[in-house]
CSV table of C-alpha atoms and ligand atoms in Angstrom, one decimal:
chain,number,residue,atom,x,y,z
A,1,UNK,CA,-17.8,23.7,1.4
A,2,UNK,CA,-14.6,24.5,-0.4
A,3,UNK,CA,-10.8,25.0,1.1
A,4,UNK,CA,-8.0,26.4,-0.6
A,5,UNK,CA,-4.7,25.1,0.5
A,6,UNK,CA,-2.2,28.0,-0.5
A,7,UNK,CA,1.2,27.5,-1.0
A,8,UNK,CA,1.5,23.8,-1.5
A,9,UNK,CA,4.8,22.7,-3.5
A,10,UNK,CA,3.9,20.0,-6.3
A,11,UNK,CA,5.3,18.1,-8.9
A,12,UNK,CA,4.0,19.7,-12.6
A,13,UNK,CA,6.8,17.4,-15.2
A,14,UNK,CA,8.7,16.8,-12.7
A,15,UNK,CA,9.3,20.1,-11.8
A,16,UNK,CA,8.7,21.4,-8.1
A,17,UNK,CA,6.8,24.5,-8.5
A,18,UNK,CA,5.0,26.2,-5.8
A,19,UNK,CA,0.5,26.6,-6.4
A,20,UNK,CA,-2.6,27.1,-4.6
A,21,UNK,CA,-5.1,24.4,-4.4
A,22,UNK,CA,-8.5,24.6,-4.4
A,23,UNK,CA,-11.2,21.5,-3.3
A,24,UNK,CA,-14.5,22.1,-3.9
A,25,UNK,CA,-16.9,19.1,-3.0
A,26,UNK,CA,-14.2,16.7,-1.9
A,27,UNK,CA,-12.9,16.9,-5.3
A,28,UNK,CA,-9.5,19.2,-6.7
A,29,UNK,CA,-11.6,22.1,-8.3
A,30,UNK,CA,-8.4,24.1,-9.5
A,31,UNK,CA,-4.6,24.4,-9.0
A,32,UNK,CA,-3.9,27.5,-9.7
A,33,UNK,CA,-1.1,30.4,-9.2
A,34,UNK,CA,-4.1,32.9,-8.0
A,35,UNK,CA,-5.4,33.3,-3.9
A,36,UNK,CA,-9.2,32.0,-4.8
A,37,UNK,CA,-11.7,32.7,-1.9
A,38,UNK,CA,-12.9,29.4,-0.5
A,39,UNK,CA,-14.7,28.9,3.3
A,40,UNK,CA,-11.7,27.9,4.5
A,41,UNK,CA,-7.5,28.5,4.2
A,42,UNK,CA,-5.0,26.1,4.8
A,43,UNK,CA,-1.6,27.2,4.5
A,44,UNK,CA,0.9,24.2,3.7
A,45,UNK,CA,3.5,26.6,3.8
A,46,UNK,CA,5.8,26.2,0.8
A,47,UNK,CA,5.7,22.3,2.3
A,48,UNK,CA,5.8,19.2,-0.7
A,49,UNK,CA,2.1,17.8,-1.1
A,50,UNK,CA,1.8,14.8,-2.9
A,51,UNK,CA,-1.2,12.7,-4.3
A,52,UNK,CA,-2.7,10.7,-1.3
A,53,UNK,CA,-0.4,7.4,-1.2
A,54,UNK,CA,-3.0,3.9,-2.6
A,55,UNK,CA,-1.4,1.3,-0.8
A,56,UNK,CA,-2.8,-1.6,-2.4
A,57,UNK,CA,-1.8,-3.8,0.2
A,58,UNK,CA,-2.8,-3.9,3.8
A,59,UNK,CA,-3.9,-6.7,6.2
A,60,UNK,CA,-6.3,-4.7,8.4
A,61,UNK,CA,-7.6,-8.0,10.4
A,62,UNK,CA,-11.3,-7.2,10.5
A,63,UNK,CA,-13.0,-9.4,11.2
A,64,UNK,CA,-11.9,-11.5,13.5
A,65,UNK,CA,-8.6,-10.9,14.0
A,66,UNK,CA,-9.4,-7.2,15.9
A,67,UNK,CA,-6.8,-7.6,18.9
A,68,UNK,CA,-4.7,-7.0,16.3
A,69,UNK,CA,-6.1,-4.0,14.5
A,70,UNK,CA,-9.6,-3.3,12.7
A,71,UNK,CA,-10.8,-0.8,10.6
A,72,UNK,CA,-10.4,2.3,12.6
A,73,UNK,CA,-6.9,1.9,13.7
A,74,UNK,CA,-5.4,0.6,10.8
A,75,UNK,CA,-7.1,3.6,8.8
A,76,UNK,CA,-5.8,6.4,11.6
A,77,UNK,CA,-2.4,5.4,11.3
A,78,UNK,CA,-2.8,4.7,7.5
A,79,UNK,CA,-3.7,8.9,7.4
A,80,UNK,CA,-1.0,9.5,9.7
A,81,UNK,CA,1.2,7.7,7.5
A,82,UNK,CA,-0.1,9.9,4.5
A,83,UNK,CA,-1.6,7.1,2.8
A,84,UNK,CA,-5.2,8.2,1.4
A,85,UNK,CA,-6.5,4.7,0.2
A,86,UNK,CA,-5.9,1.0,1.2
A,87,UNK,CA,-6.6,-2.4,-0.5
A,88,UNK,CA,-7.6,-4.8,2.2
A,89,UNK,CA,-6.7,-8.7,2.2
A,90,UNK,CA,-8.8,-11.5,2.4
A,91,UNK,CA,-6.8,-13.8,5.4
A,92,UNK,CA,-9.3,-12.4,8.1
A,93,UNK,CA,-11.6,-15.3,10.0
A,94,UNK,CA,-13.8,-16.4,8.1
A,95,UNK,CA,-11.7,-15.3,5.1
A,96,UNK,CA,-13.2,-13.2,2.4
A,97,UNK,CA,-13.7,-16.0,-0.2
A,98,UNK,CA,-17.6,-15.9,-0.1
A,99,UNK,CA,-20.3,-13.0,-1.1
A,100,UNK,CA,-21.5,-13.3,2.5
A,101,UNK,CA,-18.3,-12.7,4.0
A,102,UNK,CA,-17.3,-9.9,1.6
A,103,UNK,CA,-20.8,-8.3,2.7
A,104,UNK,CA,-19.8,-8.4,5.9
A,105,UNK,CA,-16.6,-7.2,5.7
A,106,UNK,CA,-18.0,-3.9,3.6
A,107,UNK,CA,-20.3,-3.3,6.2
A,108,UNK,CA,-17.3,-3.1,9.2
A,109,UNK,CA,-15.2,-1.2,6.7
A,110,UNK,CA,-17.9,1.8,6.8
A,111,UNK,CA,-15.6,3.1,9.8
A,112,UNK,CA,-12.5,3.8,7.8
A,113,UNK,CA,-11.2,7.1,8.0
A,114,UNK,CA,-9.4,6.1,4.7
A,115,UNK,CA,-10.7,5.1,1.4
A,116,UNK,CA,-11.3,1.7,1.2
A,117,UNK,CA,-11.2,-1.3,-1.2
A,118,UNK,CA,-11.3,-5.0,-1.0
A,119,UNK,CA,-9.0,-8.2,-2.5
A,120,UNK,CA,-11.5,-11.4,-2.4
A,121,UNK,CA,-9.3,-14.6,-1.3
A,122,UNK,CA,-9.2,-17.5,-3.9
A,123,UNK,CA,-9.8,-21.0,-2.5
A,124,UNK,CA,-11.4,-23.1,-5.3
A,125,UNK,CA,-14.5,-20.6,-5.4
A,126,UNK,CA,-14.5,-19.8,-9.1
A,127,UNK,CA,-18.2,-19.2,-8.8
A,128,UNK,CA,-18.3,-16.5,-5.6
A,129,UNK,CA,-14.9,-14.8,-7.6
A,130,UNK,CA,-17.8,-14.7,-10.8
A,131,UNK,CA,-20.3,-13.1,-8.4
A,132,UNK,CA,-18.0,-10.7,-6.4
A,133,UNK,CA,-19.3,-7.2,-6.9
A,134,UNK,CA,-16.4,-3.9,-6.9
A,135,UNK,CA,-13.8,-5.8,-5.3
A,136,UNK,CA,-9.9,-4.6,-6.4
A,137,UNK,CA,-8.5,-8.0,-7.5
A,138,UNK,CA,-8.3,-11.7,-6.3
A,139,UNK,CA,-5.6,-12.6,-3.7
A,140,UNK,CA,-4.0,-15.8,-4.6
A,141,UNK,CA,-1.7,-17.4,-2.3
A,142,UNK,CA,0.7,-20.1,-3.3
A,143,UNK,CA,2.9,-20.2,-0.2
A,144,UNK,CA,2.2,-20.2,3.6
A,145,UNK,CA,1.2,-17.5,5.6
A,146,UNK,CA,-1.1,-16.1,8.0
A,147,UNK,CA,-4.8,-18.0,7.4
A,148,UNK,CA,-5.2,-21.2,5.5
A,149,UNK,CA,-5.8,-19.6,1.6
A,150,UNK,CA,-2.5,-21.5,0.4
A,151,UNK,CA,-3.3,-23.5,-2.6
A,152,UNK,CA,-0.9,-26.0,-5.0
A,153,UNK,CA,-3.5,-27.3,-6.8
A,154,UNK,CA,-2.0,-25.6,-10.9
A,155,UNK,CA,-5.6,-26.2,-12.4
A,156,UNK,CA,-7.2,-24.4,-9.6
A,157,UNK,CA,-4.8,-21.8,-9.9
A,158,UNK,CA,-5.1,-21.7,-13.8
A,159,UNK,CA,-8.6,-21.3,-13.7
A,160,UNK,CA,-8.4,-18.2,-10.8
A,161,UNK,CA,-6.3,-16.6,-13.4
A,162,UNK,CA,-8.5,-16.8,-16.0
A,163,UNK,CA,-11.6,-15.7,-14.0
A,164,UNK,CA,-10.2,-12.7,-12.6
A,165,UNK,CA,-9.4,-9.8,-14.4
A,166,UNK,CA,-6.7,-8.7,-11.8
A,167,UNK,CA,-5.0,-11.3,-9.5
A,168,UNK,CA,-2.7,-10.4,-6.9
A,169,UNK,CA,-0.1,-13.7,-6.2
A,170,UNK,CA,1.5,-14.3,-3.0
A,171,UNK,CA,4.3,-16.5,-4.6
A,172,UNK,CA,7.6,-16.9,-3.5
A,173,UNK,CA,10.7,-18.1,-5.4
A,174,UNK,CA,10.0,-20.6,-8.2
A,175,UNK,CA,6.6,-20.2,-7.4
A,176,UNK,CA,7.0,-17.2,-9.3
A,177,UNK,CA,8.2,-18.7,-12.0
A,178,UNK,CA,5.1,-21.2,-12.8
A,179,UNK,CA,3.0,-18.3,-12.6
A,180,UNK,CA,4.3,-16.7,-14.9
A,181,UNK,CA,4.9,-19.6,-17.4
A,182,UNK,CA,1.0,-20.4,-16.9
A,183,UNK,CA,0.6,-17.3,-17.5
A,184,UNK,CA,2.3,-17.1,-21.0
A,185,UNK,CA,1.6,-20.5,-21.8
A,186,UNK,CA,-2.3,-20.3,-21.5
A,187,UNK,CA,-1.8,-16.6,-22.9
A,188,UNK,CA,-3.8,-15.5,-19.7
A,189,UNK,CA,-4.5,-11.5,-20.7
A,190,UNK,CA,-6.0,-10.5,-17.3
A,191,UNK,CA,-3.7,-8.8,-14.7
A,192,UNK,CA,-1.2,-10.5,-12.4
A,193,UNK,CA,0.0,-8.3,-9.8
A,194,UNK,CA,3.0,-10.0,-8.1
A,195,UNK,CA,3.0,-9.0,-4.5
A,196,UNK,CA,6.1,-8.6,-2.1
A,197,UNK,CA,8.4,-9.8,-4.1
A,198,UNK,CA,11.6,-9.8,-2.2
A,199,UNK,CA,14.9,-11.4,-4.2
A,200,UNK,CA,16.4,-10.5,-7.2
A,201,UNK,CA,15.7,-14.1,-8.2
A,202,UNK,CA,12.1,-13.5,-7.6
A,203,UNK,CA,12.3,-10.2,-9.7
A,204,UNK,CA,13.9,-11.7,-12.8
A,205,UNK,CA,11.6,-14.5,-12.5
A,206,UNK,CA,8.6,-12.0,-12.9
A,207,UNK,CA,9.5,-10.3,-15.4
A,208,UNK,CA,11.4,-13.2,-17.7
A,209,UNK,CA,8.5,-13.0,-20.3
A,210,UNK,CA,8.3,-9.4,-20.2
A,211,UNK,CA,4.7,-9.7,-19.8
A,212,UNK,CA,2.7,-6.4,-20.2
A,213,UNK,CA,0.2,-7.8,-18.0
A,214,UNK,CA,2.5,-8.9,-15.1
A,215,UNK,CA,3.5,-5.9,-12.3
A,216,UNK,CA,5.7,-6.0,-9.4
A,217,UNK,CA,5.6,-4.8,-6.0
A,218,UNK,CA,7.6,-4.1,-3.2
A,219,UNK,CA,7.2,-3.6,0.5
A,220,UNK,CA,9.5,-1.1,2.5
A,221,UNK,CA,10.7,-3.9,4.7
A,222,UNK,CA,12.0,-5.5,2.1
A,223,UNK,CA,13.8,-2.1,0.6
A,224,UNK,CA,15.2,-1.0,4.3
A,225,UNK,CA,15.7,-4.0,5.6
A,226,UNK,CA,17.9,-7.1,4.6
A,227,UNK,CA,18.6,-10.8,6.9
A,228,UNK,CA,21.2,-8.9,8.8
A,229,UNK,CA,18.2,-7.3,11.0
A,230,UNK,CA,16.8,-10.3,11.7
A,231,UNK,CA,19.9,-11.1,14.3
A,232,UNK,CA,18.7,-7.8,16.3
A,233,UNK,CA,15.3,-8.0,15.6
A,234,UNK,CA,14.6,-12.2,15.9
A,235,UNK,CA,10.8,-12.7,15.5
A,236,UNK,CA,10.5,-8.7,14.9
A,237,UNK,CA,11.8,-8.9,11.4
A,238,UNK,CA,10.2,-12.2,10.2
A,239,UNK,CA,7.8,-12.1,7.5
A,240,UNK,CA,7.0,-14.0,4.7
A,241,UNK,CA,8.3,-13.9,2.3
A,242,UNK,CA,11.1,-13.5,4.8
A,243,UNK,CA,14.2,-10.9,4.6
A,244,UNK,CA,16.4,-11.7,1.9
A,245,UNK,CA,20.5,-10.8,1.5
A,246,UNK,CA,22.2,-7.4,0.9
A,247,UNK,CA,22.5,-8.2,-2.4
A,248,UNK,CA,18.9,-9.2,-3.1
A,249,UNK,CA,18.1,-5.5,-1.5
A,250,UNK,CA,20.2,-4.3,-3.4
A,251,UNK,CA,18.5,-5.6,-6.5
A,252,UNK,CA,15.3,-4.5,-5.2
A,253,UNK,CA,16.8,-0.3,-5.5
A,254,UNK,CA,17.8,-1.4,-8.7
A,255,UNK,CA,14.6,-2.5,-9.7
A,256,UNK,CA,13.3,0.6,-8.8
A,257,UNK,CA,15.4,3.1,-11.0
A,258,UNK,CA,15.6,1.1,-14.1
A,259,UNK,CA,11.3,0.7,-14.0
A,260,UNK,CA,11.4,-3.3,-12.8
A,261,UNK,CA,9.2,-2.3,-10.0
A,262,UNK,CA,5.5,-0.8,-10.8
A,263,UNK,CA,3.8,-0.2,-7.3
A,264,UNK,CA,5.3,0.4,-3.3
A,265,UNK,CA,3.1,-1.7,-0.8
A,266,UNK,CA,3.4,-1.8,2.8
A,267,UNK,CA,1.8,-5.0,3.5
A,268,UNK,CA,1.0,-4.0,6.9
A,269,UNK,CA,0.3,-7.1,8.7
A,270,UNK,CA,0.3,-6.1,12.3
A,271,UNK,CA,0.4,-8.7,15.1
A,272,UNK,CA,1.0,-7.8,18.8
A,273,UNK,CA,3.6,-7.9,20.9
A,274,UNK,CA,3.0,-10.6,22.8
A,275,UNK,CA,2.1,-13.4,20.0
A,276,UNK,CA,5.5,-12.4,18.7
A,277,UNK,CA,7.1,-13.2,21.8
A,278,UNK,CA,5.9,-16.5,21.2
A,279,UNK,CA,8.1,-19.6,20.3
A,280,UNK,CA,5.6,-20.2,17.3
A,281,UNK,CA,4.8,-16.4,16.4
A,282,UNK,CA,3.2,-15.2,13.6
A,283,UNK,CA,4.8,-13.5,10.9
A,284,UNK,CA,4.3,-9.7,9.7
A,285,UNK,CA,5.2,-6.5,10.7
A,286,UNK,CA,3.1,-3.4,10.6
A,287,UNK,CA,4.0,-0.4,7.9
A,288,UNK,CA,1.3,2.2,6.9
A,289,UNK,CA,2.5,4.8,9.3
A,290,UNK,CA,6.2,4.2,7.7
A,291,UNK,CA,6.6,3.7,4.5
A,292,UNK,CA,6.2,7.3,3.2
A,293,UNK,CA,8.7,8.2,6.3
A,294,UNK,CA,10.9,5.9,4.8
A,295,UNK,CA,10.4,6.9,1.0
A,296,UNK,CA,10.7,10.6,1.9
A,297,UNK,CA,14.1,9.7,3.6
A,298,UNK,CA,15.7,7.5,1.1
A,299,UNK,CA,14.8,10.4,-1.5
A,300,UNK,CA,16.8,12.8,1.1
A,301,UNK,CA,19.3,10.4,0.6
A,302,UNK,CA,19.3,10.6,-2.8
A,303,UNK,CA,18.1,6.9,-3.4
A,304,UNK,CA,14.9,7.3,-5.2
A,305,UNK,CA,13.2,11.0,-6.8
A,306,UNK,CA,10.0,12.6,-5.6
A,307,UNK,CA,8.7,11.5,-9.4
A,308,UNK,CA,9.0,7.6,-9.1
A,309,UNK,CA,7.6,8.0,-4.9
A,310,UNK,CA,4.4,9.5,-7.2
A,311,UNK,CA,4.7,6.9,-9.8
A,312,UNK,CA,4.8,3.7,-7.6
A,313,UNK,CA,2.8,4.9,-4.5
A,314,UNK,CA,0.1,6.9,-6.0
A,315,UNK,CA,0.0,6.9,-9.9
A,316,UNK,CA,0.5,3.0,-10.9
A,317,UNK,CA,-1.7,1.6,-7.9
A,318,UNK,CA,-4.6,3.7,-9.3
A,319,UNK,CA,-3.8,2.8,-12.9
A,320,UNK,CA,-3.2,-1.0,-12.1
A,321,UNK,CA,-6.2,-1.3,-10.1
A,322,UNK,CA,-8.2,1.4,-12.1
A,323,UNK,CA,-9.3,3.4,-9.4
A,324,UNK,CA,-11.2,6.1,-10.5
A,325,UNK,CA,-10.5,9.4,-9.9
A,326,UNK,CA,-7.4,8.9,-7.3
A,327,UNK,CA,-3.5,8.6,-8.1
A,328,UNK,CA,-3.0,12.3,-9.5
A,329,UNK,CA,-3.3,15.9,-8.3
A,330,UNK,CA,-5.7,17.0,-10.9
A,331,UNK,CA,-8.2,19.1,-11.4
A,332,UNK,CA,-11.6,16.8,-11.4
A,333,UNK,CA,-9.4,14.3,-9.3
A,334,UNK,CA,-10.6,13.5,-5.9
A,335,UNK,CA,-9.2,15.6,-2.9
A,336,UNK,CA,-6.8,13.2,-1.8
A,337,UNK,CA,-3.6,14.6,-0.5
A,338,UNK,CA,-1.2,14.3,2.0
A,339,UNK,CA,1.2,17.7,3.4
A,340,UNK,CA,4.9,16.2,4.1
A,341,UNK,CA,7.5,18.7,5.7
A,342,UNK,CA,10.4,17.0,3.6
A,343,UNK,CA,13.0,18.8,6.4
A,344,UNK,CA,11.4,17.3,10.0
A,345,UNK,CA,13.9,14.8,11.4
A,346,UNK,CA,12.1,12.5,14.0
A,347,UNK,CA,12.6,8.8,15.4
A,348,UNK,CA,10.0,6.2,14.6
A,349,UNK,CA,8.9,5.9,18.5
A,350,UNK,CA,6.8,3.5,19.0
A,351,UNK,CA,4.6,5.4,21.4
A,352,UNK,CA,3.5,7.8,18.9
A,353,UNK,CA,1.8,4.8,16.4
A,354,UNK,CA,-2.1,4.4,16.2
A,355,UNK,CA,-1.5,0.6,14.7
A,356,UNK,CA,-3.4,-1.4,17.6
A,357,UNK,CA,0.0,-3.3,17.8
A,358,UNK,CA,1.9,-0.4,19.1
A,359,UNK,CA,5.3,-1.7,17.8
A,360,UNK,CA,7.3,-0.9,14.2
A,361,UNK,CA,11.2,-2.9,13.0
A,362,UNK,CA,12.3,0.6,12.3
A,363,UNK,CA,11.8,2.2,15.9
A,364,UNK,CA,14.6,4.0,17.0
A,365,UNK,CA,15.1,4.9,13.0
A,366,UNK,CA,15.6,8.3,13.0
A,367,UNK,CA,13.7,9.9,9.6
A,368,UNK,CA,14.2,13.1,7.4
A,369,UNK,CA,10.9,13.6,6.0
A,370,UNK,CA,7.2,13.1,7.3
A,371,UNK,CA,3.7,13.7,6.5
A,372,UNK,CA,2.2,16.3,8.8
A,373,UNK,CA,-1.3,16.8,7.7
A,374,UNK,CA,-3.6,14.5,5.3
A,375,UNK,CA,-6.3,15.1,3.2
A,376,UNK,CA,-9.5,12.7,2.0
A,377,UNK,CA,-12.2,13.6,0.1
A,378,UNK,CA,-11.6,17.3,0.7
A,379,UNK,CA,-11.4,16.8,4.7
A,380,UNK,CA,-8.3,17.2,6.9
A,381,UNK,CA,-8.3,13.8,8.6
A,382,UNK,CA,-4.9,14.3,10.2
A,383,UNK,CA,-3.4,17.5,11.0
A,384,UNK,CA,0.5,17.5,12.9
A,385,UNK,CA,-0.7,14.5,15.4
A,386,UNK,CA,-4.6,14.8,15.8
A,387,UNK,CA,-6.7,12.6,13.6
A,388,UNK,CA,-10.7,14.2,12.5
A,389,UNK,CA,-12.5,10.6,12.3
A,390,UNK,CA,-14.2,11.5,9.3
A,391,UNK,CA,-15.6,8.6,7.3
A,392,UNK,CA,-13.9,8.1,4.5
A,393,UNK,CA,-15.8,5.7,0.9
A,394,UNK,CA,-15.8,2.7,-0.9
A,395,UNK,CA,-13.4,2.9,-4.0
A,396,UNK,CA,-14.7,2.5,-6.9
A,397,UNK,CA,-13.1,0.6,-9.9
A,398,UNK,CA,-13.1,1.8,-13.9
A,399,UNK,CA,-14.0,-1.9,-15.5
B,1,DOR,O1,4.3,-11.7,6.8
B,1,DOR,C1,3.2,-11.8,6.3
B,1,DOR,N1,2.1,-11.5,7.1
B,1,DOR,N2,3.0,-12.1,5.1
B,1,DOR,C2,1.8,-12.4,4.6
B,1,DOR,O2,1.7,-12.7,3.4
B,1,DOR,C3,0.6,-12.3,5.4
B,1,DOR,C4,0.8,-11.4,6.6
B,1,DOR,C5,-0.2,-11.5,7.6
B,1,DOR,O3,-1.4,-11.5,7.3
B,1,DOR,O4,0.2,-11.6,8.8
B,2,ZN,ZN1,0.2,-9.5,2.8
C-alpha cells in the first residue's frame, strides 16, 4: 500500500519549502518535488507537516487507574493532538517496577492507536531494572506525587543511576541539585533526563555542571501557565511540581531560545472532574491534545520557531531516547506525521477532547494553529475530527 501526500510544506535547513511525500510500507519512501503514483492521494494542501510529535512523557493510567483514561483514549486524543509516539509512566496500580507488571502493561498497551513505549518505576529493584527488556528509561521519583514510587534513600538512588542507562528524575528544587552532584561526583555516564522542570532555580540547578549527559524538559503547563492561574483555576492548575512565578516562566522561554531546554513533554496526567472537586484532589492536568495547539500558537506569536518545535518535540526525544527510525521526516524514517493548518483559530472546548477526563486549564483559550490530520506508520489515524483506530507498535530502542 503506498500514499503520496502532495503538497505538504516542510522544514529542509530550516527553510519552508513546499514537497510531495511518498509512504510506502508505513515507512517515508521519498520526498520529492515530482507527483509519484501511489494507491492513494492525500492532499495536505500547501498546510505545514511536521515529524509526528514523541512525547516522552505521559501518564496514561492503565492499569488500574482506567476511570481516568487507558490506552485507547489517551492514544486518540494523543493523535488528535498530533503526537505520533508516547512514553508511558510507571505510577499505575500495581506500578511498573516488576517484569510481571511491565508484561502486563505491554500486553493492554497493544490497543494504542499511537506508538508506544514504556518508563519502568525505580523502587529499590535494581535486579527487575537489570532484567527489564525494551523499556525507554527508568522513572525515578524523589518527590511526592501520584502513587507511592517516592524514594530519599541517596544510595538507592546512586545505585538506580548507575544501573540504568537513561533515567528520567522527578526532582524538584534542591532535589535537583543532589542529582546532579551525584551525578558528577560518582562520574555517573548514563543518561539523566530531568523531567518537568519548572523554575529557573530548578533550570540552573540542572545544568550547573554542564553535564553532557544531563537534559531538560519542559511541560506546556509550565510554559503557558504561571501561579497567577491557580487563583481562577484552584485545584484545576495544581500539579506537581506546582506552578511557579512569572518570572520563573519567564525563564523557562528563555531556556528555550538559548538551547537550556532539550525536549517538550506534556505530562499528561489526567484525573477527572470530580476527584478534583475534592478537598484532597489529586494533582495533574491532562495535555496531549494541547501542547502542539499551544506550540503552534506561541510560534504565531513569535515566541518560539517552527525549527526548535522539531528540535524539542520530535528530534531530541528520539535522539535522547534512541528511538529508531522516528524524530525526522526522512526518507527510510517511519511514516510518522502529523498535518497542522498553522492559520485555524479555535477555542480549546472541552467538549471536543477524547481524554476520558473531558476537561483541559486552557479551555476557553482560543488557539492559532492545530493539527488537522495525523499520520502513523503510513495510516491516517486522525483526519479533521474522526479518529481510524488503527493499532499502532511497540517502539523500539537503538542500545
Ligand atoms: O501533577 C502530576 N501528576 N505530577 C506528577 O508527577 C504525576 C502526575 C500524575 O500521575 O497524576
Ligand atoms: Zn508525570
Amino acid at each position: 500500500m503506498s500514499i503520496l501526500i502532495k503538497n505538504c510544506r516542510i522544514l529542509v535547513k530550516d527553510k519552508l519549502y513546499v514537497k510531495n511525500i511518498l509512504i510506502k510500507n508505513g515507512k517515508i519512501a521519498k520526498i520529492t518535488n515530482k507527483e509519484l503514483k501511489a494507491d492513494k492521494i492525500i492532499d495536505a494542501k500547501n498546510n505545514l507537516v511536521l515529524p509526528g510529535l514523541i512525547d516522552v512523557h505521559v501518564h496514561f493510567r492503565e492499569p488500574g487507574l482506567t476511570h481516568k483514561e487507558d490506552f485507547l483514549t489517551g492514544s486518540m486524543a494523543a493523535a488528535k493532538g498530533g503526537i505520533t509516539t508516547i512514553l508511558d509512566m510507571p505510577n499505575t496500580i500495581p506500578p511498573t517496577t516488576t517484569i510481571v507488571a511491565l508484561e502486563e502493561k505491554r500486553k493492554l498497551a497493544a490497543k494504542s492507536i499511537v506508538n508506544y513505549g514504556f518508563n519502568f518505576g525505580a523502587s529499590g529493584n535494581i535486579s527487575d531494572i537489570k532484567k527489564a527488556k525494551n523499556i525507554a528509561a527508568v522513572k525515578l521519583y524523589m518527590d511526592p506525587t501520584t502513587g507511592d514510587l517516592k524514594t530519599d534513600d541517596l544510595e538507592l538512588i546512586k545505585d538506580v543511576l548507575k544501573a540504568s542507562k537513561l533515567i528520567i528524575a522527578h526532582a524538584e528544587e534542591d532535589n535537583v541539585k543532589s542529582l546532579i552532584e551525584i551525578m558528577a561526583k560518582n562520574k555517573i555516564k548514563n543518561h539523566l533526563h530531568v523531567a518537568h522542570v519548572s523554575s529557573e532555580m530548578e533550570l540552573n540547578h540542572a545544568k550547573s555542571r554542564k553535564l553532557k549527559n544531563v537534559t531538560v524538559e519542559v511541560t506546556p503547563h509550565h510554559l503557558f501557565m504561571n501561579e497567577k492561574d491557580l487563583q481562577a483555576l484552584g485545584a484545576f492548575a495544581e500539579m506537581k511540581p506546582r506552578l511557579k512565578t512569572e518570572n520563573d516562566q519567564k525563564a523557562l522561554w528563555h531556556g528555550i531560545n538559548n538551547g537550556m531546554v532539550d525536549v517538550i513533554a506534556s505530562d499528561h496526567a489526567p484525573h477527572l472532574k470530580e476527584e478534583k472537586e475534592k478537598a484532597n484532589y489529586p494533582f495533574g492536568v491532562p495535555g496531549v491534545e494541547t501542547m502542539l495547539p499551544l506550540l503552534l500558537d506561541a510560534f504565531n506569536k513569535n515566541m518560539i520557531t517552527l525549527p526548535k518545535i522539531m528540535e524539542l518535540c520530535c528530534e531530541n526525544p528520539a535522539k535522547i531516547f534512541r528511538i529508531k527510525n522516528k524524530g525526522l521526516l526522512k526518507e527510510g524514517y517511519d511514516a510518522d506525521l502529523v498535518i497542522a493548518d498553522i492559520e485555524k483559530r479555535q477555542a480549546v472546548r472541552s467538549e471536543d477532547l477524547l481524554t476520558k477526563c473531558k476537561w483541559s486549564p486552557f479551555e476557553g483559550k482560543i488557539l492559532k494553529g492545530w493539527p488537522v490530520a495525523t499520520i502513523i506508520n503510513g495510516n491516517v489515524v486522525y483526519d479533521n475530527g474522526q479518529i481510524f483506530g488503527i493499532k499502532a507498535k511497540e517502539v523500539q530502542y537503538g542500545r
